[in-house]
Amino acid sequence: MTEMYVGGQYAESNPTWHAEDAPWKAEQVAGILADNEIEVSRVAEIGCGTGEILVRLAGRFPTAIFYGYDVSPQAIELAASRVRPGIEFYLDDPLGKSGHDYDVVLVADVIEHVEDYFGFVRGVKDLGTWKVFHIPLDLSAQSIARMWPIMNLRAGVGHIHYFTKDTALALLRDCGYEIVDWRYTASRLELPNQALSSRIVSVPRRVMHKLNADLAVRVLGGYSLLVLAR
């Protein structure tokens, strides 16, 4: 599956690398860090894409230094235009390599793309103190009943693993993490450029979420999981 990102197939299908979603994602990350009073000085993002999330975070944490890593040359080429003092990007995979000690490591919408996701998550643990994971919760009753949403994610954006809240948290715990905080993010309700089907079901998703958040996510989907761990 790595060839999809290294060879350019993903870039052809997703030429913006979802940079338009970065402002929203950065707000979610900044929020959970602020709520837990996490000191932000050296931040690494693994699978940074165009680097726009780090650019947005730099606006929230102007004294911090940010490092973005990606294995895709197409992504790093786009990220190069975002290099500035305090923000650096590397065509590299830092997992398993010495010399990395960040206070915050960000992994936003990456785990579901990685073939050996257990090995990947364990490798991230050694890179720094605090980790922020953002994981799409693709599995819900409606997505399984229809199935085509899951298969479209596989074909279009390379999701090869699919999670619920419980399986995502179990993965992190199985890999030795302590879960410090977690929350749902309304990815299919608040991100731009949503499909018509997502817009139609947005109202029942919001209403049901207010009544019973866990049940709403399990039945109707449309949410992701944001986790602060160490």
Short mmCIF file of N, CA, C and O in Angstrom, two decimals, residues 116-199:
data_model
loop_
_atom_site.label_atom_id
_atom_site.label_comp_id
_atom_site.label_asym_id
_atom_site.label_seq_id
_atom_site.Cartn_x
_atom_site.Cartn_y
_atom_site.Cartn_z
N ASP A 116 0.82 -2.18 8.42
CA ASP A 116 1.14 -2.71 9.75
C ASP A 116 0.83 -1.62 10.76
O ASP A 116 1.72 -0.96 11.29
N TYR A 117 -0.44 -1.44 11.06
CA TYR A 117 -0.80 -0.31 11.92
C TYR A 117 -0.41 -0.55 13.37
O TYR A 117 -0.16 0.42 14.10
N PHE A 118 -0.31 -1.79 13.83
CA PHE A 118 0.17 -2.04 15.18
C PHE A 118 1.64 -1.63 15.31
O PHE A 118 2.04 -0.96 16.26
N GLY A 119 2.47 -2.04 14.35
CA GLY A 119 3.88 -1.66 14.36
C GLY A 119 4.06 -0.15 14.27
O GLY A 119 4.92 0.43 14.93
N PHE A 120 3.23 0.48 13.45
CA PHE A 120 3.29 1.93 13.29
C PHE A 120 2.96 2.64 14.60
O PHE A 120 3.70 3.53 15.04
N VAL A 121 1.87 2.24 15.24
CA VAL A 121 1.45 2.90 16.48
C VAL A 121 2.49 2.68 17.58
O VAL A 121 2.79 3.59 18.35
N ARG A 122 3.07 1.48 17.66
CA ARG A 122 4.13 1.25 18.64
C ARG A 122 5.34 2.13 18.36
O ARG A 122 5.99 2.63 19.28
N GLY A 123 5.67 2.30 17.08
CA GLY A 123 6.82 3.13 16.72
C GLY A 123 6.64 4.58 17.07
O GLY A 123 7.60 5.27 17.47
N VAL A 124 5.44 5.08 16.94
CA VAL A 124 5.16 6.48 17.28
C VAL A 124 5.43 6.74 18.76
O VAL A 124 5.86 7.84 19.13
N LYS A 125 5.20 5.74 19.58
CA LYS A 125 5.32 5.91 21.03
C LYS A 125 6.70 6.39 21.45
O LYS A 125 6.84 7.12 22.43
N ASP A 126 7.74 6.01 20.72
CA ASP A 126 9.11 6.34 21.09
C ASP A 126 9.55 7.73 20.64
O ASP A 126 10.67 8.15 20.94
N LEU A 127 8.69 8.43 19.91
CA LEU A 127 9.11 9.70 19.30
C LEU A 127 8.97 10.90 20.23
O LEU A 127 9.55 11.95 19.96
N GLY A 128 8.18 10.77 21.27
CA GLY A 128 7.97 11.92 22.13
C GLY A 128 7.10 11.60 23.32
O GLY A 128 6.71 10.45 23.55
N THR A 129 6.77 12.64 24.07
CA THR A 129 6.04 12.47 25.33
C THR A 129 4.55 12.33 25.10
O THR A 129 3.94 11.32 25.47
N TRP A 130 3.95 13.33 24.52
CA TRP A 130 2.50 13.34 24.29
C TRP A 130 2.20 13.02 22.85
O TRP A 130 2.91 13.45 21.94
N LYS A 131 1.12 12.26 22.62
CA LYS A 131 0.69 11.94 21.27
C LYS A 131 -0.76 12.34 21.09
O LYS A 131 -1.59 12.14 21.99
N VAL A 132 -1.05 12.91 19.95
CA VAL A 132 -2.42 13.23 19.58
C VAL A 132 -2.76 12.45 18.33
O VAL A 132 -2.11 12.60 17.28
N PHE A 133 -3.76 11.58 18.44
CA PHE A 133 -4.23 10.78 17.32
C PHE A 133 -5.61 11.27 16.89
O PHE A 133 -6.47 11.52 17.75
N HIS A 134 -5.81 11.40 15.60
CA HIS A 134 -7.14 11.65 15.05
C HIS A 134 -7.46 10.49 14.13
O HIS A 134 -6.74 10.22 13.17
N ILE A 135 -8.53 9.76 14.46
CA ILE A 135 -8.83 8.49 13.79
C ILE A 135 -10.27 8.52 13.29
O ILE A 135 -11.20 8.66 14.09
N PRO A 136 -10.51 8.37 11.99
CA PRO A 136 -11.88 8.31 11.50
C PRO A 136 -12.57 7.03 11.97
O PRO A 136 -11.97 5.96 11.98
N LEU A 137 -13.82 7.18 12.37
CA LEU A 137 -14.61 6.03 12.82
C LEU A 137 -15.51 5.61 11.67
O LEU A 137 -16.69 5.94 11.61
N ASP A 138 -14.92 4.86 10.74
CA ASP A 138 -15.62 4.49 9.51
C ASP A 138 -16.70 3.43 9.73
O ASP A 138 -17.61 3.31 8.91
N LEU A 139 -16.57 2.65 10.80
CA LEU A 139 -17.53 1.56 11.02
C LEU A 139 -18.73 2.06 11.82
O LEU A 139 -18.59 2.58 12.92
N SER A 140 -19.89 1.91 11.24
CA SER A 140 -21.16 2.20 11.91
C SER A 140 -22.20 1.26 11.33
O SER A 140 -21.97 0.61 10.30
N ALA A 141 -23.34 1.19 11.97
CA ALA A 141 -24.40 0.30 11.48
C ALA A 141 -24.80 0.67 10.06
O ALA A 141 -24.96 -0.20 9.19
N GLN A 142 -24.93 1.97 9.79
CA GLN A 142 -25.38 2.37 8.45
C GLN A 142 -24.30 2.13 7.40
O GLN A 142 -24.59 1.76 6.26
N SER A 143 -23.01 2.32 7.75
CA SER A 143 -21.95 2.11 6.76
C SER A 143 -21.80 0.63 6.44
O SER A 143 -21.53 0.26 5.29
N ILE A 144 -22.00 -0.23 7.43
CA ILE A 144 -21.92 -1.67 7.18
C ILE A 144 -23.13 -2.14 6.39
O ILE A 144 -23.02 -2.97 5.47
N ALA A 145 -24.30 -1.59 6.69
CA ALA A 145 -25.51 -1.98 5.96
C ALA A 145 -25.42 -1.62 4.50
O ALA A 145 -25.84 -2.39 3.63
N ARG A 146 -24.88 -0.44 4.21
CA ARG A 146 -24.77 -0.02 2.81
C ARG A 146 -23.47 -0.50 2.17
O ARG A 146 -23.43 -0.73 0.97
N MET A 147 -22.41 -0.59 2.89
CA MET A 147 -21.09 -1.07 2.50
C MET A 147 -20.38 -0.17 1.50
O MET A 147 -19.15 -0.03 1.55
N TRP A 148 -21.08 0.42 0.57
CA TRP A 148 -20.39 1.24 -0.43
C TRP A 148 -19.62 2.41 0.17
O TRP A 148 -18.57 2.80 -0.38
N PRO A 149 -20.06 3.01 1.31
CA PRO A 149 -19.21 4.07 1.87
C PRO A 149 -17.82 3.57 2.27
O PRO A 149 -16.82 4.26 2.05
N ILE A 150 -17.77 2.37 2.82
CA ILE A 150 -16.48 1.81 3.23
C ILE A 150 -15.63 1.50 2.01
O ILE A 150 -14.42 1.80 1.96
N MET A 151 -16.22 0.91 0.99
CA MET A 151 -15.46 0.56 -0.20
C MET A 151 -15.01 1.81 -0.96
O MET A 151 -13.92 1.82 -1.56
N ASN A 152 -15.81 2.87 -0.92
CA ASN A 152 -15.40 4.13 -1.55
C ASN A 152 -14.20 4.74 -0.82
O ASN A 152 -13.30 5.30 -1.45
N LEU A 153 -14.18 4.63 0.51
CA LEU A 153 -13.03 5.12 1.26
C LEU A 153 -11.78 4.32 0.92
O LEU A 153 -10.68 4.87 0.83
N ARG A 154 -11.95 3.04 0.73
CA ARG A 154 -10.80 2.20 0.37
C ARG A 154 -10.25 2.58 -1.00
O ARG A 154 -9.04 2.74 -1.17
N ALA A 155 -11.14 2.74 -1.96
CA ALA A 155 -10.70 3.03 -3.33
C ALA A 155 -10.24 4.48 -3.50
O ALA A 155 -9.27 4.75 -4.20
N GLY A 156 -10.94 5.41 -2.84
CA GLY A 156 -10.68 6.82 -3.09
C GLY A 156 -9.57 7.42 -2.26
O GLY A 156 -8.76 8.21 -2.77
N VAL A 157 -9.54 7.09 -0.97
CA VAL A 157 -8.56 7.73 -0.09
C VAL A 157 -7.68 6.73 0.65
O VAL A 157 -6.94 7.11 1.56
N GLY A 158 -7.75 5.46 0.29
CA GLY A 158 -6.78 4.50 0.79
C GLY A 158 -6.98 4.00 2.20
O GLY A 158 -6.02 3.54 2.83
N HIS A 159 -8.21 4.06 2.72
CA HIS A 159 -8.45 3.47 4.04
C HIS A 159 -8.48 1.95 3.91
O HIS A 159 -9.32 1.40 3.19
N ILE A 160 -7.58 1.28 4.62
CA ILE A 160 -7.56 -0.18 4.57
C ILE A 160 -7.87 -0.81 5.92
O ILE A 160 -7.94 -2.03 6.04
N HIS A 161 -8.06 0.04 6.94
CA HIS A 161 -8.51 -0.42 8.26
C HIS A 161 -9.65 0.47 8.71
O HIS A 161 -9.66 1.67 8.41
N TYR A 162 -10.58 -0.09 9.46
CA TYR A 162 -11.81 0.63 9.81
C TYR A 162 -12.07 0.44 11.29
O TYR A 162 -12.00 -0.68 11.81
N PHE A 163 -12.39 1.55 11.97
CA PHE A 163 -12.44 1.54 13.42
C PHE A 163 -13.78 2.01 13.97
O PHE A 163 -14.50 2.79 13.34
N THR A 164 -14.08 1.54 15.18
CA THR A 164 -15.06 2.14 16.06
C THR A 164 -14.29 2.82 17.18
O THR A 164 -13.07 2.64 17.30
N LYS A 165 -15.00 3.57 18.03
CA LYS A 165 -14.32 4.19 19.17
C LYS A 165 -13.63 3.13 20.02
O LYS A 165 -12.47 3.30 20.42
N ASP A 166 -14.33 2.04 20.29
CA ASP A 166 -13.80 1.04 21.20
C ASP A 166 -12.59 0.31 20.63
O ASP A 166 -11.62 0.05 21.35
N THR A 167 -12.62 -0.02 19.34
CA THR A 167 -11.46 -0.71 18.77
C THR A 167 -10.27 0.23 18.63
O THR A 167 -9.12 -0.19 18.77
N ALA A 168 -10.52 1.52 18.37
CA ALA A 168 -9.42 2.48 18.27
C ALA A 168 -8.74 2.67 19.62
O ALA A 168 -7.51 2.66 19.72
N LEU A 169 -9.52 2.83 20.68
CA LEU A 169 -8.93 2.99 22.00
C LEU A 169 -8.23 1.71 22.45
O LEU A 169 -7.17 1.76 23.09
N ALA A 170 -8.82 0.55 22.11
CA ALA A 170 -8.19 -0.72 22.46
C ALA A 170 -6.84 -0.87 21.76
O ALA A 170 -5.87 -1.38 22.34
N LEU A 171 -6.76 -0.43 20.50
CA LEU A 171 -5.49 -0.48 19.76
C LEU A 171 -4.42 0.30 20.51
O LEU A 171 -3.30 -0.19 20.71
N LEU A 172 -4.74 1.52 20.92
CA LEU A 172 -3.74 2.35 21.61
C LEU A 172 -3.33 1.72 22.93
O LEU A 172 -2.13 1.70 23.27
N ARG A 173 -4.28 1.20 23.67
CA ARG A 173 -3.94 0.57 24.95
C ARG A 173 -3.11 -0.69 24.72
O ARG A 173 -2.16 -0.96 25.46
N ASP A 174 -3.46 -1.48 23.70
CA ASP A 174 -2.68 -2.69 23.40
C ASP A 174 -1.24 -2.36 23.03
O ASP A 174 -0.35 -3.19 23.22
N CYS A 175 -1.02 -1.16 22.51
CA CYS A 175 0.32 -0.74 22.12
C CYS A 175 1.05 -0.01 23.24
O CYS A 175 2.12 0.56 23.02
N GLY A 176 0.47 -0.02 24.43
CA GLY A 176 1.15 0.51 25.59
C GLY A 176 0.88 1.95 25.95
O GLY A 176 1.57 2.52 26.79
N TYR A 177 -0.14 2.54 25.36
CA TYR A 177 -0.45 3.93 25.65
C TYR A 177 -1.39 4.07 26.84
O TYR A 177 -2.26 3.22 27.06
N GLU A 178 -1.23 5.16 27.54
CA GLU A 178 -2.21 5.60 28.54
C GLU A 178 -3.11 6.64 27.89
O GLU A 178 -2.61 7.65 27.38
N ILE A 179 -4.40 6.40 27.88
CA ILE A 179 -5.35 7.36 27.32
C ILE A 179 -5.61 8.44 28.36
O ILE A 179 -6.15 8.17 29.43
N VAL A 180 -5.24 9.66 28.05
CA VAL A 180 -5.41 10.78 28.98
C VAL A 180 -6.72 11.50 28.72
O VAL A 180 -7.41 11.92 29.65
N ASP A 181 -7.10 11.67 27.47
CA ASP A 181 -8.34 12.36 27.11
C ASP A 181 -8.75 11.90 25.72
O ASP A 181 -7.91 11.52 24.90
N TRP A 182 -10.03 11.90 25.48
CA TRP A 182 -10.53 11.62 24.13
C TRP A 182 -11.86 12.32 23.95
O TRP A 182 -12.54 12.66 24.90
N ARG A 183 -12.20 12.54 22.68
CA ARG A 183 -13.48 13.17 22.35
C ARG A 183 -13.84 12.85 20.91
O ARG A 183 -12.96 12.53 20.08
N TYR A 184 -15.12 12.90 20.62
CA TYR A 184 -15.57 12.77 19.24
C TYR A 184 -15.37 14.11 18.53
O TYR A 184 -15.51 15.19 19.12
N THR A 185 -15.04 14.05 17.24
CA THR A 185 -15.05 15.24 16.40
C THR A 185 -16.03 14.99 15.26
O THR A 185 -16.10 13.88 14.71
N ALA A 186 -16.79 16.01 14.93
CA ALA A 186 -17.87 15.86 13.95
C ALA A 186 -17.35 16.03 12.53
O ALA A 186 -17.68 16.99 11.82
N SER A 187 -16.52 15.11 12.11
CA SER A 187 -15.82 15.24 10.83
C SER A 187 -16.76 15.35 9.64
O SER A 187 -16.56 16.19 8.75
N ARG A 188 -17.80 14.53 9.59
CA ARG A 188 -18.70 14.55 8.44
C ARG A 188 -19.76 15.63 8.54
O ARG A 188 -20.50 15.86 7.60
N LEU A 189 -19.81 16.32 9.66
CA LEU A 189 -20.76 17.41 9.81
C LEU A 189 -20.11 18.77 9.62
O LEU A 189 -20.76 19.72 9.19
N GLU A 190 -18.82 18.88 9.94
CA GLU A 190 -18.17 20.18 9.98
C GLU A 190 -17.10 20.39 8.92
O GLU A 190 -16.77 21.54 8.62
N LEU A 191 -16.54 19.33 8.37
CA LEU A 191 -15.53 19.49 7.33
C LEU A 191 -16.18 20.01 6.04
O LEU A 191 -17.35 19.72 5.77
N PRO A 192 -15.43 20.75 5.23
CA PRO A 192 -15.99 21.28 3.98
C PRO A 192 -16.16 20.19 2.92
O PRO A 192 -15.62 19.09 3.03
N ASN A 193 -16.93 20.53 1.90
CA ASN A 193 -17.07 19.70 0.69
C ASN A 193 -17.61 18.30 0.98
O ASN A 193 -17.12 17.31 0.44
N GLN A 194 -18.63 18.22 1.83
CA GLN A 194 -19.21 16.93 2.14
C GLN A 194 -20.18 16.48 1.04
O GLN A 194 -20.82 17.29 0.39
N ALA A 195 -20.28 15.17 0.88
CA ALA A 195 -21.18 14.60 -0.12
C ALA A 195 -22.63 14.91 0.26
O ALA A 195 -22.96 15.17 1.42
N LEU A 196 -23.51 14.84 -0.73
CA LEU A 196 -24.93 15.11 -0.50
C LEU A 196 -25.51 14.18 0.56
O LEU A 196 -26.28 14.62 1.42
N SER A 197 -25.11 12.91 0.53
CA SER A 197 -25.64 11.96 1.50
C SER A 197 -25.26 12.36 2.93
O SER A 197 -26.06 12.22 3.87
N SER A 198 -24.05 12.89 3.12
CA SER A 198 -23.62 13.34 4.45
C SER A 198 -24.41 14.57 4.89
O SER A 198 -24.76 14.71 6.06
N ARG A 199 -24.68 15.47 3.94
CA ARG A 199 -25.43 16.67 4.29
C ARG A 199 -26.87 16.32 4.67
O ARG A 199 -27.45 16.92 5.58
#
